[in-house]
mmCIF file of C-alpha atoms in Angstrom:
data_model
loop_
_atom_site.group_PDB
_atom_site.id
_atom_site.type_symbol
_atom_site.label_atom_id
_atom_site.label_comp_id
_atom_site.label_asym_id
_atom_site.label_seq_id
_atom_site.Cartn_x
_atom_site.Cartn_y
_atom_site.Cartn_z
ATOM 1 C CA ALA A 461 -61.765 -170.595 -62.165
ATOM 2 C CA VAL A 462 -61.398 -172.952 -64.659
ATOM 3 C CA ALA A 463 -60.951 -176.674 -64.505
ATOM 4 C CA VAL A 464 -59.687 -178.751 -67.702
ATOM 5 C CA ASP A 465 -59.975 -182.345 -69.041
ATOM 6 C CA GLY A 466 -59.667 -183.817 -72.316
ATOM 7 C CA ALA A 467 -63.119 -182.327 -75.042
ATOM 8 C CA LEU A 468 -64.506 -180.258 -71.332
ATOM 9 C CA ALA A 469 -64.034 -177.159 -69.605
ATOM 10 C CA VAL A 470 -66.086 -177.355 -65.714
ATOM 11 C CA VAL A 471 -65.735 -173.366 -64.570
ATOM 12 C CA ALA A 472 -66.674 -172.511 -61.038
ATOM 13 C CA ASN A 473 -69.197 -169.130 -61.767
ATOM 14 C CA ILE A 474 -69.025 -166.249 -58.738
ATOM 15 C CA GLU A 475 -70.995 -162.959 -59.426
ATOM 16 C CA SER A 476 -71.238 -160.202 -57.009
ATOM 17 C CA GLY A 477 -73.928 -160.135 -54.903
ATOM 18 C CA ASP A 478 -74.812 -164.153 -55.497
ATOM 19 C CA PRO A 479 -76.161 -166.603 -52.499
ATOM 20 C CA VAL A 480 -74.085 -168.946 -54.230
ATOM 21 C CA GLY A 481 -71.816 -169.839 -57.151
ATOM 22 C CA GLY A 482 -72.418 -172.376 -59.434
ATOM 23 C CA LEU A 483 -70.552 -174.521 -61.709
ATOM 24 C CA THR A 484 -71.059 -174.950 -65.476
ATOM 25 C CA VAL A 485 -69.757 -177.268 -67.447
ATOM 26 C CA VAL A 486 -68.823 -176.757 -71.889
ATOM 27 C CA ASP A 487 -67.545 -178.420 -74.247
ATOM 28 C CA ILE A 488 -64.404 -177.631 -75.546
ATOM 29 C CA GLY A 489 -64.207 -179.890 -78.180
ATOM 30 C CA ASP A 490 -63.819 -177.204 -81.134
ATOM 31 C CA PRO A 491 -62.439 -174.584 -79.233
ATOM 32 C CA GLN A 492 -63.325 -171.838 -82.290
ATOM 33 C CA ALA A 493 -67.224 -172.535 -81.051
ATOM 34 C CA PRO A 494 -67.575 -173.789 -76.755
ATOM 35 C CA THR A 495 -70.698 -174.559 -76.511
ATOM 36 C CA LEU A 496 -72.263 -175.058 -72.434
ATOM 37 C CA VAL A 497 -73.921 -178.074 -72.020
ATOM 38 C CA GLY A 498 -74.728 -177.940 -68.376
ATOM 39 C CA HIS A 499 -74.991 -176.431 -64.953
ATOM 40 C CA LEU A 500 -74.751 -177.414 -61.412
ATOM 41 C CA ASP A 501 -75.994 -174.929 -58.739
ATOM 42 C CA PRO A 502 -74.285 -176.579 -55.402
ATOM 43 C CA PRO A 503 -75.452 -175.453 -51.924
ATOM 44 C CA ILE A 504 -71.950 -173.538 -51.361
ATOM 45 C CA ARG A 505 -70.624 -170.754 -52.722
ATOM 46 C CA VAL A 506 -67.715 -172.032 -55.129
ATOM 47 C CA SER A 507 -64.017 -170.186 -55.230
ATOM 48 C CA ASP A 508 -62.251 -172.826 -56.674
ATOM 49 C CA VAL A 509 -62.866 -176.194 -58.865
ATOM 50 C CA ASP A 510 -60.480 -178.770 -60.353
ATOM 51 C CA LEU A 511 -61.549 -181.694 -63.050
ATOM 52 C CA ASP A 512 -59.477 -184.867 -64.005
ATOM 53 C CA ASN A 513 -62.022 -188.580 -65.504
ATOM 54 C CA ALA A 514 -65.235 -187.359 -65.066
ATOM 55 C CA LEU A 515 -64.769 -185.771 -61.618
ATOM 56 C CA ALA A 516 -64.816 -182.701 -60.590
ATOM 57 C CA VAL A 517 -64.043 -181.134 -56.897
ATOM 58 C CA ALA A 518 -64.714 -178.067 -55.970
ATOM 59 C CA VAL A 519 -64.544 -175.571 -52.501
ATOM 60 C CA GLY A 520 -66.033 -172.867 -51.133
ATOM 61 C CA ASP A 521 -66.994 -171.613 -47.528
ATOM 62 C CA ASP A 522 -66.161 -174.438 -45.223
ATOM 63 C CA ALA A 523 -66.737 -177.358 -47.410
ATOM 64 C CA LEU A 524 -65.885 -179.713 -50.460
ATOM 65 C CA ILE A 525 -68.706 -181.110 -53.137
ATOM 66 C CA ALA A 526 -67.164 -184.357 -55.700
ATOM 67 C CA VAL A 527 -69.190 -183.591 -59.268
ATOM 68 C CA ASP A 528 -69.958 -186.359 -61.763
ATOM 69 C CA VAL A 529 -69.456 -184.719 -64.834
ATOM 70 C CA SER A 530 -70.186 -187.925 -66.824
ATOM 71 C CA THR A 531 -72.767 -186.910 -68.297
ATOM 72 C CA PRO A 532 -72.341 -183.397 -68.983
ATOM 73 C CA THR A 533 -75.879 -182.164 -69.495
ATOM 74 C CA ALA A 534 -76.729 -183.445 -66.034
ATOM 75 C CA PRO A 535 -73.954 -183.469 -63.872
ATOM 76 C CA LEU A 536 -74.880 -184.918 -60.589
ATOM 77 C CA MET A 537 -73.269 -183.698 -57.531
ATOM 78 C CA LEU A 538 -72.376 -187.390 -55.873
ATOM 79 C CA GLY A 539 -70.854 -185.875 -51.667
ATOM 80 C CA THR A 540 -70.556 -183.213 -50.044
ATOM 81 C CA LEU A 541 -68.031 -182.867 -46.966
ATOM 82 C CA SER A 542 -68.605 -180.039 -45.041
ATOM 83 C CA GLY A 543 -66.691 -178.557 -41.947
ATOM 84 C CA LEU A 544 -62.919 -177.106 -43.199
ATOM 85 C CA PRO A 545 -61.979 -174.190 -42.672
ATOM 86 C CA SER A 546 -62.156 -171.812 -45.246
ATOM 87 C CA SER A 547 -61.043 -172.458 -48.667
ATOM 88 C CA ASP A 548 -59.782 -171.570 -50.927
ATOM 89 C CA GLY A 549 -58.373 -173.493 -53.322
ATOM 90 C CA VAL A 550 -57.735 -177.694 -54.489
ATOM 91 C CA THR A 551 -55.480 -179.871 -56.305
ATOM 92 C CA LEU A 552 -56.641 -183.656 -57.485
ATOM 93 C CA GLY A 553 -54.046 -185.853 -56.733
ATOM 94 C CA PRO A 554 -52.732 -188.241 -59.395
ATOM 95 C CA ARG A 555 -54.889 -191.355 -58.780
ATOM 96 C CA GLN A 556 -52.591 -194.249 -56.722
ATOM 97 C CA PRO A 557 -52.720 -197.890 -58.626
ATOM 98 C CA ALA A 558 -55.041 -199.113 -55.711
ATOM 99 C CA GLY A 559 -57.428 -196.909 -56.700
ATOM 100 C CA GLY A 560 -57.313 -194.621 -54.095
ATOM 101 C CA ARG A 561 -57.549 -190.496 -54.761
ATOM 102 C CA LEU A 562 -57.095 -187.368 -52.620
ATOM 103 C CA ALA A 563 -57.410 -183.486 -52.676
ATOM 104 C CA TYR A 564 -55.441 -181.310 -51.738
ATOM 105 C CA VAL A 565 -57.662 -178.177 -50.267
ATOM 106 C CA ALA A 566 -55.808 -175.070 -49.585
ATOM 107 C CA THR A 567 -57.324 -172.836 -46.271
ATOM 108 C CA ASP A 568 -56.762 -170.290 -44.895
ATOM 109 C CA GLY A 569 -53.267 -168.833 -43.835
ATOM 110 C CA ALA A 570 -51.202 -171.130 -46.314
ATOM 111 C CA GLY A 571 -53.283 -174.604 -44.504
ATOM 112 C CA VAL A 572 -53.504 -177.714 -45.882
ATOM 113 C CA ALA A 573 -56.709 -180.153 -45.620
ATOM 114 C CA VAL A 574 -55.929 -183.617 -47.460
ATOM 115 C CA VAL A 575 -59.253 -185.149 -48.609
ATOM 116 C CA ASP A 576 -59.882 -188.744 -50.085
ATOM 117 C CA VAL A 577 -62.410 -188.931 -52.761
ATOM 118 C CA SER A 578 -61.570 -192.680 -53.629
ATOM 119 C CA ASP A 579 -65.547 -192.769 -53.174
ATOM 120 C CA PRO A 580 -66.864 -189.559 -53.897
ATOM 121 C CA THR A 581 -70.059 -190.021 -52.533
ATOM 122 C CA SER A 582 -68.289 -189.974 -48.958
ATOM 123 C CA PRO A 583 -65.223 -187.667 -49.209
ATOM 124 C CA TRP A 584 -63.354 -187.277 -45.925
ATOM 125 C CA LEU A 585 -60.613 -185.886 -44.779
ATOM 126 C CA VAL A 586 -57.335 -188.112 -44.026
ATOM 127 C CA GLY A 587 -55.579 -184.784 -42.411
ATOM 128 C CA GLN A 588 -54.411 -180.800 -42.172
ATOM 129 C CA LEU A 589 -52.055 -178.877 -41.290
ATOM 130 C CA ASP A 590 -53.231 -175.083 -39.908
ATOM 131 C CA GLY A 591 -52.405 -172.326 -41.044
ATOM 132 C CA ARG A 592 -50.954 -169.219 -39.745
ATOM 133 C CA ARG A 593 -51.439 -165.289 -39.195
ATOM 134 C CA ASP A 594 -48.432 -164.459 -40.858
ATOM 135 C CA LEU A 595 -49.693 -165.902 -44.177
ATOM 136 C CA ASP A 596 -53.052 -164.769 -45.992
ATOM 137 C CA THR A 597 -55.597 -166.093 -47.592
ATOM 138 C CA ALA A 598 -54.289 -169.009 -49.016
ATOM 139 C CA GLY A 599 -54.501 -169.131 -53.575
ATOM 140 C CA ASN A 600 -54.076 -173.205 -54.683
ATOM 141 C CA VAL A 601 -52.118 -176.420 -53.787
ATOM 142 C CA LEU A 602 -49.230 -176.950 -55.948
ATOM 143 C CA LEU A 603 -47.683 -180.606 -56.390
ATOM 144 C CA ALA A 604 -44.348 -180.500 -58.205
ATOM 145 C CA GLY A 605 -42.873 -183.649 -58.280
ATOM 146 C CA ASN A 606 -41.861 -184.624 -54.627
ATOM 147 C CA ARG A 607 -43.040 -181.338 -53.582
ATOM 148 C CA THR A 608 -46.358 -179.806 -52.839
ATOM 149 C CA PHE A 609 -46.440 -175.829 -52.202
ATOM 150 C CA VAL A 610 -50.125 -173.663 -50.954
ATOM 151 C CA VAL A 611 -49.788 -170.293 -53.086
ATOM 152 C CA ALA A 612 -50.098 -166.750 -50.384
ATOM 153 C CA THR A 613 -49.686 -163.632 -51.404
ATOM 154 C CA GLN A 614 -47.059 -163.003 -49.429
ATOM 155 C CA ALA A 615 -44.911 -167.001 -49.982
ATOM 156 C CA LEU A 616 -44.402 -170.282 -50.872
ATOM 157 C CA ARG A 617 -45.555 -172.852 -48.312
ATOM 158 C CA GLU A 618 -43.668 -176.245 -48.884
ATOM 159 C CA VAL A 619 -46.481 -178.848 -46.384
ATOM 160 C CA ASN A 620 -44.550 -182.294 -46.973
ATOM 161 C CA VAL A 621 -48.008 -184.189 -47.593
ATOM 162 C CA ARG A 622 -45.892 -188.094 -47.768
ATOM 163 C CA ASP A 623 -48.065 -189.100 -44.921
ATOM 164 C CA PRO A 624 -51.575 -187.127 -46.241
ATOM 165 C CA ARG A 625 -52.177 -188.548 -42.115
ATOM 166 C CA GLN A 626 -50.010 -185.823 -41.114
ATOM 167 C CA PRO A 627 -49.261 -182.771 -43.559
ATOM 168 C CA SER A 628 -46.134 -180.951 -42.004
ATOM 169 C CA GLU A 629 -44.430 -177.268 -42.644
ATOM 170 C CA VAL A 630 -41.509 -178.235 -44.514
ATOM 171 C CA ALA A 631 -40.478 -174.283 -45.391
ATOM 172 C CA VAL A 632 -41.993 -170.847 -45.733
ATOM 173 C CA TRP A 633 -40.155 -169.470 -49.526
ATOM 174 C CA GLN A 634 -41.604 -165.437 -49.165
ATOM 175 C CA ALA A 635 -42.242 -163.946 -52.209
ATOM 176 C CA SER A 636 -39.331 -161.062 -51.106
ATOM 177 C CA GLY A 637 -36.459 -163.304 -51.295
ATOM 178 C CA ILE A 638 -37.345 -164.737 -54.611
ATOM 179 C CA GLY A 639 -37.636 -161.644 -56.215
ATOM 180 C CA LEU A 640 -41.244 -161.514 -56.226
ATOM 181 C CA GLU A 641 -43.448 -158.981 -54.793
ATOM 182 C CA ALA A 642 -47.059 -160.170 -54.541
ATOM 183 C CA ILE A 643 -47.886 -163.568 -55.983
ATOM 184 C CA GLU A 644 -51.759 -163.554 -57.849
ATOM 185 C CA ASP A 645 -51.858 -166.440 -59.101
ATOM 186 C CA ALA A 646 -49.739 -169.570 -59.718
ATOM 187 C CA ALA A 647 -49.712 -173.473 -61.974
ATOM 188 C CA VAL A 648 -47.300 -175.725 -62.108
ATOM 189 C CA GLU A 649 -46.491 -177.556 -65.088
ATOM 190 C CA ASN A 650 -43.958 -180.066 -66.387
ATOM 191 C CA GLY A 651 -42.387 -179.889 -62.751
ATOM 192 C CA ARG A 652 -41.809 -176.164 -62.354
ATOM 193 C CA LEU A 653 -43.553 -173.268 -61.279
ATOM 194 C CA TYR A 654 -45.260 -170.508 -63.591
ATOM 195 C CA VAL A 655 -46.424 -167.531 -60.823
ATOM 196 C CA VAL A 656 -48.001 -165.266 -61.696
ATOM 197 C CA ASP A 657 -46.179 -161.537 -60.169
ATOM 198 C CA GLU A 658 -48.158 -158.104 -59.354
ATOM 199 C CA ASP A 659 -45.174 -156.432 -60.290
ATOM 200 C CA HIS A 660 -43.447 -158.593 -62.349
ATOM 201 C CA GLY A 661 -46.100 -160.482 -64.197
ATOM 202 C CA LEU A 662 -45.286 -163.983 -65.154
ATOM 203 C CA VAL A 663 -42.364 -165.562 -64.035
ATOM 204 C CA VAL A 664 -40.783 -169.340 -63.886
ATOM 205 C CA LEU A 665 -39.662 -171.074 -60.675
ATOM 206 C CA GLU A 666 -37.776 -174.111 -60.205
ATOM 207 C CA PRO A 667 -38.458 -176.176 -57.364
ATOM 208 C CA GLU A 668 -36.168 -176.780 -55.760
ATOM 209 C CA PRO A 669 -35.474 -174.611 -53.693
ATOM 210 C CA PRO A 670 -38.183 -172.245 -55.395
ATOM 211 C CA ARG A 671 -35.894 -169.814 -57.387
ATOM 212 C CA ARG A 672 -36.120 -168.186 -60.374
ATOM 213 C CA LEU A 673 -34.378 -168.798 -63.873
#
């Protein structure tokens, strides 16, 4: 997994057989010559990372960590939140006018945990929605305007997070019902969903409700 902000990229290194996946900071100011500038070995096997304004948030195993990369040569772990369900993906929400910041963590069964990272030295769990037994491990969380989706292989689970203390399910959009076979990855840009499907390759979806263009 990789997250990019400006001239920095943070890469989650997961190698087969390694008990811990590290985080590597890469200077991409010259895209023709990316340079490894820093590395951190956190106490978790990292599965995903997001980055914004020198704050990196990574998840793995049953934990979330917040990392300061303002000095790219010396990334510093600030805080940890343990006890989450198996955590597979993380997305930083937009910064709030009052300075608050939430992170949305995808958990087993396309569940979601909402974590307050306003003080990255002390992240805390705001609320969570349990996963479903009929859905597999989630890939990531997509924030598409006012709509939020947790990605699973065979479905997009839409979640209402307007009250982050009580996230609730809105609907489950089965992959087969929107012309997909098996979702491998997904991203959001300009309010649209870009989904990598096992059979159809890259598919662009409108999110209201999810449908192929």
